[in-house]
Every structure is written in C-alpha cells, then in structure tokens.
Amino acid sequence: MEEGNCNCKLRWIYFANSSFCAFKKATIVKKQRPVNLELNTISFPPSAIASILHRVSGVIMLVTMGLLVWLFAISLSSPEGFAQAASVMANPLVKFVLWGILTALGYHLLSGLRHIMMDLGYWEELHSGNLSAKVVIALAVVLSVLAGVWLW
Amino acid sequence: MVKVASSFGRSGTHDFILLRASAIILLTYVLFLVSFFVATPQLTFDVWAGLFSNLWMKVYTLLALTALLAHGWIGVWQVLTDYVKNSLGRGVLQFIVSVALIAYWLTGLFVLWGV
C-alpha cells in the first residue's frame, strides 16, 4: 500500500506524514538537484492545501479541547454549573472560538472521509485527488457558514 | 529518520489502524451530538444531565474520549515528527499533548461517574 502511495512524484508533500515514504523518497532522490525550500514561491496543488488544512484543523481542536472538556465538566456538575457554562458560551469571544472549533471539526471530518476514500483506493489520481480536495474545502466552507448561523 | 519511539500503537501498522478506527468512532459521536443539539430546541440542565445519566451514553462518551486519546496522540506524533526536528523539543511537546489527553480522559471518567 505504501508502495502505491509513493508512485506519484507529485504526492510527496501529501504523504510526508508517512515516515516510510519520506525515507523511501530520500533514498531515491540521491542525485545532485537544485532544491527550492522557499515555500512562498511554490504553487501548492489543492491536495497539498487539503493536507496541511487537515493538520492545522486537527491541531486547533487539540489545543482547544481543554475548553470543551472544562465546559463539559461544569455543565454536568449542577444546574448552577450549567448556567455558568451557558453564560461562558454566550461571551462573544468564546462564541467566536467555538465557531472556529466547529469550522475545524467540519473540515477535519470531511477531509478525514476523503482520507478513508483514498485508503479504499479512490481519488488517488492527480485529477480526482485535486478535485476531491476542492470539493472538501468548498463543503467545509458551507458547514462553517451553517455553524455560524446556528451559533448566532 | 524517526523510529517508532513514542508512537501510540508501538508500530506503524497499529498506528494506521488505530487512527482510522478512532476516527470512525469520533465521527459517529460528533454526528450523534450534533443531531441531539439540533433535535433539542431548548437545552436545559435536566435534559443535558438526563442524556449523560444513561449507561449507554456514559459508555459512548468514554469510548469517544478513548478514541480521542489514540487519535490525538498519533495525529500529533505525525505532525511533530515532520516539523520539530529537535528530539528534546519533540519529546516535550509530545509529553504535554499526551498528558493533556490522558487528563481529558480521566476528567471524562469522573464527570460521568457523578452524573
């Protein structure tokens, strides 16, 4: 399976999270070649953007999970705690953070489903991979707007 | 090259399976909670505590927190091994995230215990 993932040369950024592939690539690319590590000069394909957004959204949720666990704990402690959690969530700044979490969650779930589809062997070609990445990002924007409407 | 040290499942294959298995549990849990919120127009303490007083909801929530522990652990390991080349820095960050995830799991356990 890893072998298959590594075949396409344009996928190396996408599969950089697999240390196996990164290692394999490193052993293949031994020849002296010009290296460009100035990321702002590189045009990233949609699949690469989808990949980095998956990581960013995951880390956002990991960092903000403390807030959710705390809200969960106080909301179930007593009716007063529930009211306190409700008032905390009514704070505009907290509400904005919650919207950010929901946006990250929506994107991460959609992008995760795309990952599972690729595990099953679909959307692994250049065209289908980039198309599915664009669709996932577009759907995540829709979910983000819906989450905003729901919160406010 | 980074070896398997500090991965969650002790091998790449275990991590691969655990990441996807936990993802499916978390997906269903999120879909369930969102459905619950949408279907409950006026959320009160009684409704909220009533939901979590069910044995199946306690089990489901703790299952989701277990999935979160595995998923967050493996996910952050993948991210850190790509971007933090310094071993000590990577170890410290992985330690902080892992301890936080275990603390969330334990918090969930004791909160659910008391509902």
PDB file of N, CA and C in Angstrom, chain A residues 2 5-6 17 36-37 40 51 53 57-58 74 77-78 98 118 124 131 137 141 144 147:
ATOM      1  N   GLU A   2       1.901   1.243   0.864  1.00  0.00           N
ATOM      2  CA  GLU A   2       2.801   2.400   0.909  1.00  0.00           C
ATOM      3  C   GLU A   2       3.511   2.565  -0.431  1.00  0.00           C
ATOM      4  N   ASN A   5       1.302   4.458  -2.682  1.00  0.00           N
ATOM      5  CA  ASN A   5       1.214   5.867  -2.323  1.00  0.00           C
ATOM      6  C   ASN A   5       2.405   6.654  -2.839  1.00  0.00           C
ATOM      7  N   CYS A   6       3.533   5.993  -2.985  1.00  0.00           N
ATOM      8  CA  CYS A   6       4.765   6.698  -3.318  1.00  0.00           C
ATOM      9  C   CYS A   6       4.989   6.823  -4.819  1.00  0.00           C
ATOM     10  N   ASN A  17       3.609  12.733   5.852  1.00  0.00           N
ATOM     11  CA  ASN A  17       3.352  12.258   7.213  1.00  0.00           C
ATOM     12  C   ASN A  17       3.714  10.789   7.380  1.00  0.00           C
ATOM     13  N   ASN A  36      14.536  23.757  -3.830  1.00  0.00           N
ATOM     14  CA  ASN A  36      13.839  25.002  -3.525  1.00  0.00           C
ATOM     15  C   ASN A  36      13.008  24.808  -2.266  1.00  0.00           C
ATOM     16  N   LEU A  37      13.451  25.403  -1.175  1.00  0.00           N
ATOM     17  CA  LEU A  37      12.702  25.278   0.071  1.00  0.00           C
ATOM     18  C   LEU A  37      11.974  26.573   0.428  1.00  0.00           C
ATOM     19  N   ASN A  40       6.998  30.029  -0.109  1.00  0.00           N
ATOM     20  CA  ASN A  40       6.111  31.048  -0.682  1.00  0.00           C
ATOM     21  C   ASN A  40       6.276  31.185  -2.191  1.00  0.00           C
ATOM     22  N   SER A  51      -4.236  18.763   2.606  1.00  0.00           N
ATOM     23  CA  SER A  51      -3.435  18.020   3.564  1.00  0.00           C
ATOM     24  C   SER A  51      -3.003  18.894   4.735  1.00  0.00           C
ATOM     25  N   LEU A  53      -4.329  21.705   5.699  1.00  0.00           N
ATOM     26  CA  LEU A  53      -5.515  22.144   6.451  1.00  0.00           C
ATOM     27  C   LEU A  53      -6.001  21.049   7.400  1.00  0.00           C
ATOM     28  N   SER A  57      -6.310  21.974  11.215  1.00  0.00           N
ATOM     29  CA  SER A  57      -7.599  21.841  11.909  1.00  0.00           C
ATOM     30  C   SER A  57      -7.500  20.855  13.069  1.00  0.00           C
ATOM     31  N   GLY A  58      -6.713  19.792  12.891  1.00  0.00           N
ATOM     32  CA  GLY A  58      -6.522  18.823  13.973  1.00  0.00           C
ATOM     33  C   GLY A  58      -5.827  19.451  15.162  1.00  0.00           C
ATOM     34  N   ILE A  74     -18.242  21.387  33.906  1.00  0.00           N
ATOM     35  CA  ILE A  74     -19.065  22.273  34.751  1.00  0.00           C
ATOM     36  C   ILE A  74     -20.543  22.174  34.367  1.00  0.00           C
ATOM     37  N   SER A  77     -22.057  19.461  36.332  1.00  0.00           N
ATOM     38  CA  SER A  77     -21.826  19.436  37.781  1.00  0.00           C
ATOM     39  C   SER A  77     -23.100  19.770  38.559  1.00  0.00           C
ATOM     40  N   SER A  78     -23.860  20.768  38.103  1.00  0.00           N
ATOM     41  CA  SER A  78     -25.065  21.211  38.818  1.00  0.00           C
ATOM     42  C   SER A  78     -25.829  22.175  37.908  1.00  0.00           C
ATOM     43  N   LEU A  98     -15.649  28.966  19.611  1.00  0.00           N
ATOM     44  CA  LEU A  98     -16.480  27.791  19.357  1.00  0.00           C
ATOM     45  C   LEU A  98     -16.775  27.645  17.863  1.00  0.00           C
ATOM     46  N   MET A 118      -9.469   7.431   0.031  1.00  0.00           N
ATOM     47  CA  MET A 118      -8.161   7.164  -0.589  1.00  0.00           C
ATOM     48  C   MET A 118      -7.564   5.866  -0.052  1.00  0.00           C
ATOM     49  N   GLU A 124      -7.208   8.777  -5.934  1.00  0.00           N
ATOM     50  CA  GLU A 124      -5.755   8.775  -5.746  1.00  0.00           C
ATOM     51  C   GLU A 124      -5.007   9.318  -6.957  1.00  0.00           C
ATOM     52  N   LEU A 131      -9.559  17.314  -7.418  1.00  0.00           N
ATOM     53  CA  LEU A 131     -10.988  17.651  -7.463  1.00  0.00           C
ATOM     54  C   LEU A 131     -11.638  17.389  -6.108  1.00  0.00           C
ATOM     55  N   ILE A 137     -12.956  21.237   0.535  1.00  0.00           N
ATOM     56  CA  ILE A 137     -12.764  22.593   1.055  1.00  0.00           C
ATOM     57  C   ILE A 137     -14.045  23.413   0.870  1.00  0.00           C
ATOM     58  N   VAL A 141     -16.523  25.044   3.841  1.00  0.00           N
ATOM     59  CA  VAL A 141     -16.932  26.451   3.929  1.00  0.00           C
ATOM     60  C   VAL A 141     -18.440  26.528   4.175  1.00  0.00           C
ATOM     61  N   SER A 144     -19.115  25.614   7.699  1.00  0.00           N
ATOM     62  CA  SER A 144     -18.660  26.690   8.561  1.00  0.00           C
ATOM     63  C   SER A 144     -19.714  27.793   8.653  1.00  0.00           C
ATOM     64  N   ALA A 147     -22.599  26.534  10.692  1.00  0.00           N
ATOM     65  CA  ALA A 147     -22.251  26.563  12.116  1.00  0.00           C
ATOM     66  C   ALA A 147     -22.374  27.980  12.660  1.00  0.00           C
TER      67      ALA A 147
END
